[in-house]
Short mmCIF file of C-alpha atoms in Angstrom, two decimals:
data_model
loop_
_atom_site.label_atom_id
_atom_site.label_comp_id
_atom_site.label_asym_id
_atom_site.label_seq_id
_atom_site.Cartn_x
_atom_site.Cartn_y
_atom_site.Cartn_z
CA MET A 1355 51.26 -13.95 15.40
CA SER A 1356 49.85 -15.20 18.67
CA ALA A 1357 46.96 -17.57 19.09
CA PHE A 1358 45.67 -15.05 21.64
CA THR A 1359 43.27 -12.40 20.37
CA GLU A 1360 43.95 -9.85 23.13
CA ARG A 1361 47.59 -9.09 23.78
CA PRO A 1362 48.66 -5.45 24.01
CA LEU A 1363 52.05 -4.89 22.45
CA ALA A 1364 52.66 -1.69 24.41
CA ALA A 1365 51.61 -0.29 27.77
CA ARG A 1366 52.27 2.72 29.99
CA GLY A 1367 52.07 2.96 33.76
CA ARG A 1368 53.13 5.16 36.65
CA GLU A 1369 54.21 2.44 39.09
CA TRP A 1370 55.31 -0.76 37.35
CA ALA A 1371 55.65 -2.45 33.97
CA VAL A 1372 56.43 -5.85 32.50
CA ALA A 1373 57.03 -7.28 29.03
CA THR A 1374 57.59 -10.91 28.07
CA PRO A 1375 57.26 -12.97 24.85
CA HIS A 1376 54.11 -14.80 25.99
CA ALA A 1377 50.92 -13.15 27.25
CA ALA A 1378 50.36 -15.75 29.99
CA ALA A 1379 53.75 -14.94 31.50
CA SER A 1380 53.11 -11.20 31.36
CA ASP A 1381 49.74 -11.71 33.03
CA VAL A 1382 51.11 -13.68 36.00
CA ALA A 1383 53.88 -11.11 36.49
CA ALA A 1384 51.30 -8.32 36.45
CA GLU A 1385 49.23 -10.12 39.07
CA VAL A 1386 52.26 -10.36 41.33
CA LEU A 1387 52.92 -6.63 40.98
CA ARG A 1388 49.28 -5.74 41.57
CA GLY A 1389 49.37 -7.90 44.69
CA GLY A 1390 52.33 -6.11 46.24
CA GLY A 1391 55.22 -8.25 45.00
CA ASN A 1392 58.33 -6.60 43.64
CA ALA A 1393 59.98 -6.77 40.23
CA VAL A 1394 62.02 -9.87 41.10
CA ASP A 1395 58.95 -11.74 42.39
CA ALA A 1396 57.16 -10.86 39.15
CA ALA A 1397 60.10 -11.83 36.94
CA LEU A 1398 60.34 -15.21 38.63
CA ALA A 1399 56.62 -15.90 38.16
CA ALA A 1400 56.95 -15.00 34.48
CA ALA A 1401 60.11 -17.07 34.06
CA ALA A 1402 58.46 -20.16 35.55
CA MET A 1403 55.35 -19.72 33.43
CA LEU A 1404 57.45 -19.45 30.29
CA THR A 1405 58.93 -22.91 30.94
CA VAL A 1406 55.36 -24.24 30.62
CA VAL A 1407 54.03 -22.21 27.69
CA TYR A 1408 57.27 -21.77 25.69
CA PRO A 1409 59.22 -25.05 26.15
CA ASN A 1410 60.71 -24.52 22.71
CA GLN A 1411 62.68 -21.58 24.09
CA CYS A 1412 63.22 -22.14 27.80
CA SER A 1413 62.95 -24.87 30.40
CA VAL A 1414 63.54 -25.91 33.98
CA GLY A 1415 66.37 -27.83 32.27
CA GLY A 1416 68.00 -24.70 30.83
CA ASP A 1417 70.21 -21.80 31.93
CA LEU A 1418 69.57 -18.29 33.27
CA LEU A 1419 71.46 -15.01 33.32
CA ALA A 1420 70.05 -11.80 34.78
CA LEU A 1421 70.80 -8.24 35.79
CA VAL A 1422 69.09 -6.78 38.85
CA GLY A 1423 69.32 -3.08 39.66
CA THR A 1424 67.96 -1.42 42.79
CA ARG A 1425 67.16 2.15 43.78
CA ASP A 1426 70.35 2.45 45.84
CA GLY A 1427 72.38 2.10 42.64
CA ASP A 1428 73.52 -1.49 43.14
CA ILE A 1429 73.50 -3.52 39.91
CA ARG A 1430 74.38 -7.19 40.04
CA PHE A 1431 74.98 -9.74 37.30
CA VAL A 1432 73.50 -13.14 38.18
CA ASN A 1433 75.32 -15.89 36.27
CA ALA A 1434 73.55 -19.22 36.73
CA SER A 1435 75.07 -20.89 33.67
CA GLY A 1436 76.07 -24.52 34.13
CA ARG A 1437 79.25 -26.48 33.51
CA ALA A 1438 80.24 -29.48 31.45
CA PRO A 1439 80.48 -32.82 33.29
CA ARG A 1440 83.74 -32.91 35.20
CA ALA A 1441 84.53 -36.41 33.92
CA VAL A 1442 83.88 -35.66 30.25
CA ASP A 1443 86.38 -37.48 28.03
CA VAL A 1444 87.27 -34.88 25.43
CA LEU A 1445 89.60 -36.83 23.14
CA PRO A 1446 87.00 -39.39 21.91
CA LEU A 1447 84.69 -36.47 21.09
CA THR A 1448 87.37 -34.71 19.05
CA ALA A 1449 88.03 -37.99 17.22
CA ALA A 1450 84.37 -38.62 16.47
CA TYR A 1451 83.14 -35.09 15.66
CA ASP A 1452 84.36 -31.97 13.88
CA VAL A 1453 82.04 -29.79 15.99
CA MET A 1454 80.12 -30.42 19.18
CA PRO A 1455 76.96 -32.50 18.71
CA VAL A 1456 73.78 -30.44 18.78
CA PHE A 1457 71.22 -33.03 19.87
CA GLY A 1458 71.16 -35.78 22.47
CA ALA A 1459 72.88 -36.09 25.85
CA LEU A 1460 76.41 -35.02 24.92
CA PRO A 1461 75.81 -31.23 24.60
CA VAL A 1462 73.85 -31.02 27.88
CA THR A 1463 75.59 -29.01 30.59
CA VAL A 1464 74.33 -28.71 34.18
CA PRO A 1465 71.02 -26.80 33.94
CA GLY A 1466 71.39 -23.57 35.94
CA ALA A 1467 67.95 -21.94 35.75
CA VAL A 1468 66.56 -23.37 39.00
CA ALA A 1469 69.63 -22.25 40.95
CA GLY A 1470 69.25 -18.82 39.39
CA TRP A 1471 65.60 -18.69 40.47
CA GLY A 1472 66.61 -19.60 44.01
CA THR A 1473 69.32 -16.94 44.19
CA LEU A 1474 67.03 -14.22 42.85
CA ALA A 1475 64.26 -15.13 45.30
CA GLU A 1476 66.63 -15.33 48.27
CA ILE A 1477 68.49 -12.06 47.70
CA TRP A 1478 65.90 -9.74 46.15
CA GLY A 1479 62.51 -11.41 46.38
CA THR A 1480 59.82 -10.65 48.94
CA ARG A 1481 57.97 -13.95 48.53
CA PRO A 1482 58.99 -17.63 48.70
CA LEU A 1483 60.08 -19.25 45.45
CA ALA A 1484 57.10 -21.62 45.77
CA SER A 1485 54.78 -18.63 45.35
CA ALA A 1486 56.40 -17.75 42.00
CA LEU A 1487 56.18 -21.34 40.75
CA ALA A 1488 52.57 -22.01 41.77
CA PRO A 1489 50.87 -20.45 38.69
CA ALA A 1490 53.23 -22.34 36.37
CA GLU A 1491 52.59 -25.62 38.20
CA ALA A 1492 48.84 -25.15 37.80
CA ALA A 1493 49.19 -24.28 34.12
CA ALA A 1494 51.32 -27.37 33.45
CA ARG A 1495 48.87 -29.60 35.29
CA GLU A 1496 45.65 -28.14 33.85
CA GLY A 1497 46.97 -27.49 30.33
CA VAL A 1498 47.59 -24.44 28.17
CA ALA A 1499 46.73 -23.55 24.60
CA VAL A 1500 49.64 -24.03 22.18
CA ALA A 1501 50.73 -20.57 21.03
CA SER A 1502 51.63 -19.83 17.44
CA GLY A 1503 55.35 -19.51 18.16
CA LEU A 1504 55.43 -22.89 19.87
CA ALA A 1505 53.35 -24.47 17.09
CA ASN A 1506 55.73 -23.13 14.44
CA ASP A 1507 58.76 -24.60 16.19
CA LEU A 1508 56.97 -27.91 16.78
CA ALA A 1509 56.29 -28.17 13.06
CA ARG A 1510 59.82 -27.14 12.10
CA GLU A 1511 61.58 -29.44 14.58
CA SER A 1512 59.14 -32.38 14.44
CA SER A 1513 61.61 -34.80 12.86
CA HIS A 1514 64.10 -34.32 15.70
CA LEU A 1515 61.45 -34.38 18.40
CA ALA A 1516 59.85 -37.57 17.06
CA ARG A 1517 63.05 -39.49 17.78
CA ASP A 1518 62.78 -38.93 21.52
CA PRO A 1519 60.19 -40.88 23.54
CA GLY A 1520 59.80 -38.10 26.08
CA MET A 1521 59.15 -35.49 23.41
CA ARG A 1522 56.65 -37.74 21.65
CA GLY A 1523 54.77 -38.30 24.88
CA VAL A 1524 54.27 -34.58 25.53
CA PHE A 1525 54.20 -32.73 22.22
CA PHE A 1526 52.52 -35.30 19.93
CA ALA A 1527 48.92 -36.55 19.75
CA ASP A 1528 47.92 -39.48 17.54
CA GLY A 1529 51.37 -39.41 15.95
CA GLU A 1530 51.27 -35.72 14.97
CA VAL A 1531 52.80 -32.70 16.67
CA LEU A 1532 50.40 -30.40 18.46
CA THR A 1533 49.17 -27.37 16.53
CA ALA A 1534 48.20 -23.85 17.55
CA GLY A 1535 45.24 -23.76 19.89
CA GLN A 1536 45.44 -27.41 20.95
CA THR A 1537 45.87 -28.13 24.65
CA LEU A 1538 49.34 -28.92 25.97
CA ARG A 1539 49.28 -30.77 29.29
CA GLN A 1540 52.48 -31.51 31.21
CA PRO A 1541 51.62 -33.35 34.45
CA HIS A 1542 55.16 -34.59 35.09
CA LEU A 1543 56.54 -31.07 34.68
CA ALA A 1544 53.84 -29.87 37.11
CA ARG A 1545 55.08 -32.35 39.70
CA SER A 1546 58.68 -31.20 39.18
CA LEU A 1547 57.68 -27.58 39.68
CA ASP A 1548 55.81 -28.58 42.83
CA LEU A 1549 58.89 -30.41 44.16
CA ILE A 1550 61.13 -27.43 43.42
CA GLY A 1551 58.62 -25.16 45.13
CA SER A 1552 58.50 -27.29 48.26
CA GLU A 1553 62.17 -28.33 48.45
CA GLY A 1554 63.81 -25.36 46.76
CA PRO A 1555 66.72 -25.71 44.32
CA ALA A 1556 67.88 -28.76 46.31
CA ALA A 1557 65.27 -30.76 44.39
CA MET A 1558 67.39 -30.20 41.28
CA TYR A 1559 70.89 -30.15 42.78
CA GLY A 1560 70.98 -33.26 44.92
CA GLY A 1561 67.34 -34.28 44.95
CA GLU A 1562 64.85 -36.36 43.02
CA VAL A 1563 64.48 -34.06 40.02
CA GLY A 1564 68.20 -33.84 39.31
CA ALA A 1565 68.73 -37.56 39.90
CA SER A 1566 66.17 -38.40 37.22
CA LEU A 1567 67.86 -36.08 34.71
CA VAL A 1568 71.30 -37.53 35.44
CA LYS A 1569 70.03 -41.07 34.96
CA LEU A 1570 68.59 -40.15 31.55
CA LEU A 1571 71.80 -38.38 30.50
CA ALA A 1572 73.95 -41.32 31.55
CA ALA A 1573 71.81 -43.62 29.42
CA GLY A 1574 72.54 -41.31 26.48
CA GLY A 1575 76.30 -41.50 26.91
CA SER A 1576 76.89 -38.39 29.01
CA ALA A 1577 79.49 -38.33 31.77
CA MET A 1578 77.16 -36.19 33.90
CA THR A 1579 76.82 -37.21 37.56
CA GLU A 1580 74.69 -36.19 40.51
CA GLU A 1581 77.87 -34.71 41.96
CA ASP A 1582 78.11 -32.38 38.96
CA PHE A 1583 74.60 -31.15 39.73
CA ALA A 1584 75.31 -30.81 43.46
CA ALA A 1585 78.46 -28.77 42.77
CA HIS A 1586 76.60 -26.16 40.71
CA THR A 1587 76.89 -22.58 41.99
CA VAL A 1588 75.56 -19.17 40.97
CA GLU A 1589 78.03 -16.32 40.60
CA LEU A 1590 77.24 -12.68 41.39
CA SER A 1591 79.38 -9.91 39.92
CA GLN A 1592 79.32 -6.33 38.71
CA ALA A 1593 77.98 -5.38 35.29
CA LEU A 1594 80.06 -3.87 32.49
CA ALA A 1595 79.03 -0.53 30.98
CA VAL A 1596 79.59 1.80 28.03
CA GLU A 1597 77.85 4.95 26.78
CA TYR A 1598 76.01 5.51 23.54
CA ASP A 1599 74.93 9.10 22.84
CA GLY A 1600 75.16 9.96 26.53
CA VAL A 1601 73.09 6.97 27.72
CA GLU A 1602 74.82 4.19 29.66
CA TYR A 1603 74.16 0.57 28.69
CA LEU A 1604 75.04 -2.20 31.13
CA SER A 1605 75.43 -5.88 30.36
CA ALA A 1606 77.18 -9.06 31.43
CA GLY A 1607 80.79 -10.13 31.29
CA ALA A 1608 82.26 -13.54 32.24
CA ASN A 1609 81.21 -16.20 29.69
CA SER A 1610 78.34 -14.05 28.36
CA GLN A 1611 78.52 -12.28 25.00
CA GLY A 1612 77.17 -9.11 26.65
CA LEU A 1613 80.72 -7.70 26.60
CA PHE A 1614 80.71 -7.82 22.80
CA PHE A 1615 77.38 -5.97 22.53
CA LEU A 1616 78.94 -3.20 24.60
CA GLN A 1617 82.10 -3.28 22.51
CA GLY A 1618 80.10 -2.78 19.32
CA LEU A 1619 77.94 -0.07 20.84
CA LYS A 1620 81.02 1.90 21.87
CA ALA A 1621 82.45 1.66 18.35
CA LEU A 1622 79.12 2.78 16.90
CA ASP A 1623 79.19 5.78 19.24
CA VAL A 1624 82.44 6.79 17.57
CA ALA A 1625 80.78 6.41 14.17
CA ARG A 1626 77.83 8.50 15.41
CA THR A 1627 80.13 11.42 16.21
CA VAL A 1628 81.31 11.36 12.58
CA ARG A 1629 78.11 10.52 10.71
CA GLY A 1630 75.41 11.84 13.02
CA PRO A 1631 72.50 9.71 14.32
CA LEU A 1632 72.87 6.20 12.90
CA ASP A 1633 70.07 4.60 10.88
CA PRO A 1634 70.43 0.79 10.79
CA LEU A 1635 67.68 0.61 8.15
CA GLY A 1636 69.14 3.23 5.83
CA ARG A 1637 72.49 4.72 4.83
CA ASP A 1638 74.28 3.48 7.95
CA ALA A 1639 73.22 -0.17 7.71
CA GLY A 1640 76.52 -1.24 6.17
CA VAL A 1641 78.56 0.50 8.86
CA VAL A 1642 76.44 -1.12 11.58
CA ALA A 1643 76.80 -4.54 9.92
CA SER A 1644 80.58 -4.16 9.66
CA VAL A 1645 80.89 -3.24 13.34
CA LEU A 1646 78.71 -6.19 14.32
CA ALA A 1647 80.79 -8.52 12.15
CA TRP A 1648 83.98 -7.32 13.80
CA THR A 1649 82.63 -7.79 17.31
CA ALA A 1650 81.25 -11.23 16.41
CA GLY A 1651 84.77 -12.20 15.45
CA ASP A 1652 86.11 -10.93 18.77
CA ARG A 1653 83.39 -12.87 20.58
CA ASP A 1654 84.42 -16.09 18.89
CA ARG A 1655 88.09 -15.41 19.70
CA TYR A 1656 87.69 -14.42 23.33
CA CYS A 1657 84.32 -15.33 24.87
CA ALA A 1658 84.83 -18.23 27.26
CA ASP A 1659 84.69 -19.27 30.90
CA PRO A 1660 86.95 -16.71 32.65
CA ASP A 1661 88.07 -19.44 35.06
CA TRP A 1662 89.93 -20.85 32.06
CA SER A 1663 90.66 -17.88 29.79
CA SER A 1664 90.04 -14.20 30.50
CA ALA A 1665 88.97 -11.87 27.70
CA PRO A 1666 90.99 -8.62 27.44
CA VAL A 1667 88.04 -6.53 28.67
CA ASP A 1668 89.93 -3.27 29.16
CA HIS A 1669 91.36 -3.47 25.66
CA LEU A 1670 88.07 -4.40 23.98
CA LEU A 1671 86.24 -1.53 25.70
CA SER A 1672 89.03 1.03 25.29
CA ASP A 1673 88.61 4.29 23.39
CA THR A 1674 91.50 3.37 21.11
CA TYR A 1675 90.01 0.04 20.09
CA ALA A 1676 86.55 1.55 19.60
CA ARG A 1677 88.04 4.10 17.17
CA ARG A 1678 89.88 1.34 15.31
CA VAL A 1679 86.70 -0.71 14.85
CA ALA A 1680 84.64 2.33 13.83
CA GLU A 1681 87.23 3.58 11.33
CA HIS A 1682 87.45 0.13 9.75
CA ALA A 1683 83.66 -0.06 9.45
CA MET A 1684 83.41 3.42 7.93
CA SER A 1685 86.22 2.68 5.46
CA GLY A 1686 83.96 0.33 3.49
CA THR A 1687 86.31 -2.64 3.91
CA ALA A 1688 84.31 -5.86 4.33
CA VAL A 1689 84.79 -8.00 7.43
CA ASP A 1690 84.86 -11.79 7.07
CA LEU A 1691 82.14 -13.60 9.00
CA LEU A 1692 82.13 -17.02 10.48
CA ALA A 1693 79.81 -19.33 8.57
CA GLN A 1694 76.12 -18.85 9.12
CA ARG A 1695 74.26 -21.63 10.90
CA LYS A 1696 70.63 -22.56 11.01
CA ALA A 1697 68.45 -20.30 13.14
CA SER A 1698 65.49 -21.08 15.33
CA GLY A 1699 63.93 -20.08 18.65
CA ASP A 1700 66.07 -20.50 21.74
CA THR A 1701 65.56 -17.91 24.43
CA VAL A 1702 63.05 -15.83 26.39
CA ALA A 1703 63.55 -12.39 27.90
CA VAL A 1704 61.60 -11.01 30.85
CA VAL A 1705 61.87 -7.30 31.71
CA VAL A 1706 60.22 -5.83 34.81
CA ALA A 1707 60.34 -2.52 36.70
CA ASP A 1708 58.52 -1.70 39.92
CA ALA A 1709 57.53 1.29 42.02
CA ASP A 1710 60.43 0.74 44.45
CA GLY A 1711 63.00 1.35 41.73
CA THR A 1712 63.99 -2.29 41.11
CA TRP A 1713 64.73 -3.19 37.49
CA VAL A 1714 65.18 -6.72 36.17
CA SER A 1715 66.40 -8.10 32.86
CA LEU A 1716 66.14 -11.90 33.07
CA ILE A 1717 67.12 -14.18 30.20
CA GLN A 1718 66.65 -17.96 30.20
CA SER A 1719 67.11 -20.45 27.45
CA VAL A 1720 67.42 -23.99 26.12
CA PHE A 1721 69.81 -22.68 23.38
CA HIS A 1722 68.47 -24.37 20.24
CA SER A 1723 64.74 -24.71 19.77
CA PHE A 1724 63.76 -27.48 22.24
CA GLY A 1725 67.41 -27.63 23.29
CA ALA A 1726 68.92 -31.09 22.96
CA ALA A 1727 65.57 -32.47 21.73
CA VAL A 1728 65.52 -34.66 24.86
CA LEU A 1729 62.68 -34.65 27.40
CA ASP A 1730 62.94 -36.65 30.61
CA PRO A 1731 59.68 -38.63 30.92
CA GLY A 1732 60.06 -38.87 34.69
CA THR A 1733 60.23 -35.11 35.29
CA GLY A 1734 58.67 -33.65 32.13
CA ILE A 1735 61.74 -31.44 31.74
CA VAL A 1736 63.25 -30.47 28.37
CA LEU A 1737 67.06 -30.46 28.50
CA HIS A 1738 69.05 -27.66 26.96
CA ASN A 1739 72.05 -28.14 24.66
CA ARG A 1740 74.16 -25.23 25.83
CA GLY A 1741 77.29 -27.35 25.52
CA ALA A 1742 76.90 -27.19 21.74
CA SER A 1743 78.59 -23.79 22.09
CA PHE A 1744 81.87 -25.44 23.07
CA SER A 1745 84.62 -25.70 20.50
CA LEU A 1746 86.32 -29.04 19.84
CA ASP A 1747 89.44 -27.10 18.91
CA LEU A 1748 91.12 -27.58 22.24
CA ALA A 1749 93.42 -24.61 21.59
CA SER A 1750 90.37 -22.34 21.58
CA PRO A 1751 89.61 -20.39 24.78
CA ASN A 1752 86.13 -21.94 24.47
CA GLY A 1753 87.42 -25.47 24.00
CA LEU A 1754 85.51 -28.21 25.79
CA ALA A 1755 86.87 -29.29 29.17
CA GLY A 1756 85.45 -30.98 32.24
CA GLY A 1757 83.85 -28.57 34.70
CA LYS A 1758 83.98 -25.65 32.25
CA ARG A 1759 81.17 -23.24 31.33
CA PRO A 1760 80.61 -22.71 27.59
CA MET A 1761 80.52 -19.38 25.81
CA HIS A 1762 77.02 -18.09 26.52
CA THR A 1763 74.74 -16.20 24.16
CA LEU A 1764 72.46 -14.97 26.96
CA MET A 1765 72.99 -11.29 27.77
CA PRO A 1766 70.69 -9.21 29.98
CA VAL A 1767 70.76 -5.42 29.55
CA LEU A 1768 69.90 -2.50 31.82
CA VAL A 1769 70.08 1.20 30.91
CA ARG A 1770 71.15 4.11 33.11
CA GLU A 1771 70.99 7.85 32.56
CA GLY A 1772 72.14 10.56 34.93
CA GLY A 1773 73.11 7.89 37.43
CA GLU A 1774 69.58 6.42 37.61
CA LEU A 1775 68.22 3.28 36.00
CA VAL A 1776 65.83 4.11 33.17
CA GLY A 1777 65.54 0.90 31.18
CA ALA A 1778 65.50 -2.88 31.04
CA HIS A 1779 66.00 -4.63 27.69
CA GLY A 1780 65.95 -8.30 26.74
CA ALA A 1781 66.18 -10.26 23.52
CA MET A 1782 65.92 -13.69 21.94
CA GLY A 1783 68.30 -14.37 19.11
CA GLY A 1784 71.08 -16.77 20.06
CA ARG A 1785 74.40 -15.47 18.77
CA ALA A 1786 72.50 -12.54 17.21
CA GLN A 1787 71.33 -11.18 20.57
CA PRO A 1788 73.94 -8.36 20.53
CA GLN A 1789 72.62 -7.37 17.12
CA VAL A 1790 69.00 -7.22 18.28
CA HIS A 1791 70.08 -5.10 21.24
CA THR A 1792 72.06 -2.84 18.93
CA HIS A 1793 69.04 -2.26 16.70
CA LEU A 1794 66.95 -1.41 19.77
CA ALA A 1795 69.57 1.01 21.13
CA LEU A 1796 70.03 2.83 17.82
CA HIS A 1797 66.29 3.25 17.24
CA LEU A 1798 65.74 4.51 20.80
CA ALA A 1799 68.64 6.97 20.46
CA ALA A 1800 67.05 8.29 17.27
CA GLY A 1801 63.84 9.07 19.17
CA SER A 1802 61.77 5.93 18.59
CA SER A 1803 59.28 4.81 21.20
CA PRO A 1804 59.87 1.37 22.75
CA GLU A 1805 56.93 0.01 20.71
CA HIS A 1806 58.41 1.30 17.47
CA ALA A 1807 61.93 0.11 18.35
CA VAL A 1808 60.85 -3.53 18.84
CA SER A 1809 58.45 -3.67 15.90
CA VAL A 1810 60.29 -2.00 12.99
CA PRO A 1811 61.93 -4.26 10.39
CA ARG A 1812 65.26 -5.82 11.38
CA TRP A 1813 68.17 -7.68 9.92
CA VAL A 1814 70.80 -9.91 11.51
CA LEU A 1815 74.06 -11.32 10.24
CA GLY A 1816 75.91 -14.55 10.71
CA ALA A 1817 75.24 -17.41 13.07
CA MET A 1818 72.40 -17.62 15.57
CA GLU A 1819 73.31 -21.10 16.77
CA ALA A 1820 76.04 -23.69 16.71
CA GLY A 1821 75.52 -26.45 14.19
CA VAL A 1822 75.93 -27.27 10.50
CA THR A 1823 77.35 -24.44 8.40
CA THR A 1824 75.34 -23.15 5.45
CA GLY A 1825 77.26 -20.14 4.13
CA ALA A 1826 79.22 -17.08 5.20
CA GLY A 1827 78.76 -13.33 5.19
CA VAL A 1828 74.97 -13.61 4.98
CA VAL A 1829 72.65 -10.95 6.37
CA SER A 1830 69.08 -12.13 6.89
CA ALA A 1831 66.75 -9.17 6.40
CA GLU A 1832 63.00 -8.97 6.74
CA ARG A 1833 61.38 -8.14 3.42
CA ASP A 1834 60.24 -4.69 4.60
CA VAL A 1835 63.76 -3.47 5.40
CA PRO A 1836 63.97 -0.37 3.15
CA PRO A 1837 65.90 -0.72 -0.12
CA ALA A 1838 68.41 1.91 1.03
CA GLY A 1839 69.34 -0.30 3.97
CA VAL A 1840 69.66 -3.43 1.84
CA HIS A 1841 71.84 -1.53 -0.64
CA ALA A 1842 74.10 -0.20 2.13
CA ILE A 1843 74.58 -3.71 3.54
CA GLU A 1844 75.43 -5.11 0.09
CA GLU A 1845 77.83 -2.23 -0.55
CA ALA A 1846 79.65 -3.19 2.63
CA GLY A 1847 80.32 -6.63 1.14
CA PHE A 1848 77.56 -8.76 2.65
CA THR A 1849 75.02 -10.98 0.92
CA VAL A 1850 71.40 -10.27 1.82
CA ARG A 1851 68.86 -13.07 2.23
CA SER A 1852 65.23 -12.05 2.39
CA LEU A 1853 62.91 -13.17 5.19
CA GLY A 1854 59.20 -12.64 5.64
CA ALA A 1855 57.81 -9.74 7.65
CA ASN A 1856 57.78 -10.20 11.45
CA ASP A 1857 60.03 -13.25 11.12
CA ASP A 1858 61.39 -14.63 14.40
CA GLY A 1859 64.63 -15.36 12.56
CA VAL A 1860 65.62 -11.79 13.50
CA GLY A 1861 64.95 -12.38 17.21
CA HIS A 1862 62.49 -10.96 19.72
CA GLY A 1863 62.96 -7.82 21.79
CA GLN A 1864 61.38 -6.73 25.09
CA ILE A 1865 61.76 -3.19 26.45
CA ILE A 1866 60.81 -1.08 29.44
CA ARG A 1867 61.97 2.55 29.50
CA ARG A 1868 61.25 5.41 31.86
CA ALA A 1869 59.96 8.36 29.86
CA PRO A 1870 58.93 11.94 30.66
CA GLY A 1871 55.22 12.42 31.35
CA ASP A 1872 52.81 15.22 32.15
CA GLY A 1873 54.63 16.42 35.24
CA ARG A 1874 55.72 12.92 36.29
CA PRO A 1875 57.74 10.24 34.47
CA HIS A 1876 56.00 7.05 33.39
CA LEU A 1877 57.13 3.57 32.41
CA ALA A 1878 56.70 2.57 28.76
CA ALA A 1879 56.79 -1.17 28.04
CA ALA A 1880 56.75 -2.93 24.68
CA THR A 1881 56.89 -6.51 23.43
CA ASP A 1882 57.96 -7.74 20.03
CA PRO A 1883 55.16 -8.62 17.59
CA ARG A 1884 57.31 -11.52 16.34
CA ALA A 1885 56.50 -13.51 19.50
CA ASP A 1886 53.32 -14.23 21.47
CA GLY A 1887 53.86 -11.73 24.23
CA SER A 1888 52.24 -8.73 25.81
CA ALA A 1889 53.21 -5.61 27.71
CA VAL A 1890 51.35 -4.72 30.92
CA ALA A 1891 51.76 -1.67 33.16
CA GLY A 1892 50.04 -0.11 36.13
#
């Protein structure tokens, strides 16, 4: 639970709403909305604040993917994910490693978050980017209280962090990692945020901030150059969509795993027509797990940079394929999983809706908890390890190559009904993000409120992250998942591992949904109790 005593997990409002995994981020977003800013302005303020208060899960040195929907019906996918160094020498890596390294300079791809912030502010924002970054800069300079989620990850990852001088200088005091409630000050990060505010994304992609990061990466053996940073671009495209029980869910294609969430949801809609409303915590848990296992396999076969290898989107989202997946899941035949890997925090989700009809689902991440476990002392920036997603099997569509984007776990979600946007969803959970979103969708379809949907017990299967394998076919279930659900999962051929209640090993969810009211619809927002967040509405 959070170190904060006052953090509402649910809120309702007529005009606007926001939910994030840290109360400080929700508060700054709410202030922007109260002051006349729009949903994108608010999302950017929250995103920047989260890099200060949740550096275990996101950073100026990480990536960003988002969906933005406006009242006129336009929905755009913002893909700010970065690429591998163009000069990377792949063959020595394949000779030295069986899988991509997780820590250090080698798995660091070009950080795309700052470019994503700039694009969002330029196209949809009503205020300068500097305005969104100012509260985060002040918080980094003046210090913030370490939240429980950050403290837990500091304790869990302390052995990795202690090996890096930059990490030790920020997150340790007197040789020990900071604990909940202690003050975290990040003056060098504050200066970086100030530079980005004054110079824009150019400070990262061709300026002082990026140059410092490249110098550190080169010292660690990376082939990254300032030219790689300067060449970074943000892509805008249309979202993909499927229906579940008459409600349309939209997510990301390209190198995002959003496609595979939609694929699974479409198959589950077929199962729903046969079995009735699906209960992922009861009799239908095994069917849901089997569908999710199938789609995870498709993700690992097909998800890659489309500039290098295009997934068969039309086939994966076809009615015929959805029936095939659903029938296999309902047959009771087990689906083999890739080996499970260690799980820890990696991602933050920001969801915002405003009175003008703009909806935002913004996801940013460092991939593993604290990313590559490398912090640049000159800039105060934690570097992500998104390149750990690459395969060293060069025949794989996701095989490492110079200038290539890795398969990306980030996947924003918007919801549409009757042609109008009615929801923004976001989740933390690494490779399990599609599963968290599936749980949320099934509970909402069964009539749950947003607050109930994010807070009920959950289970996830398979790998959250890339890394060392520890077993296969494992479903990690919170201890209060009902026995009927556990039994159904085991009957489907999976092994169940018990977690504690409200364990962040099953991810975090954030939701805003438009709901009927007394003569006028309202916005209902909810944040996951497994994080340190809050929901605010007005």
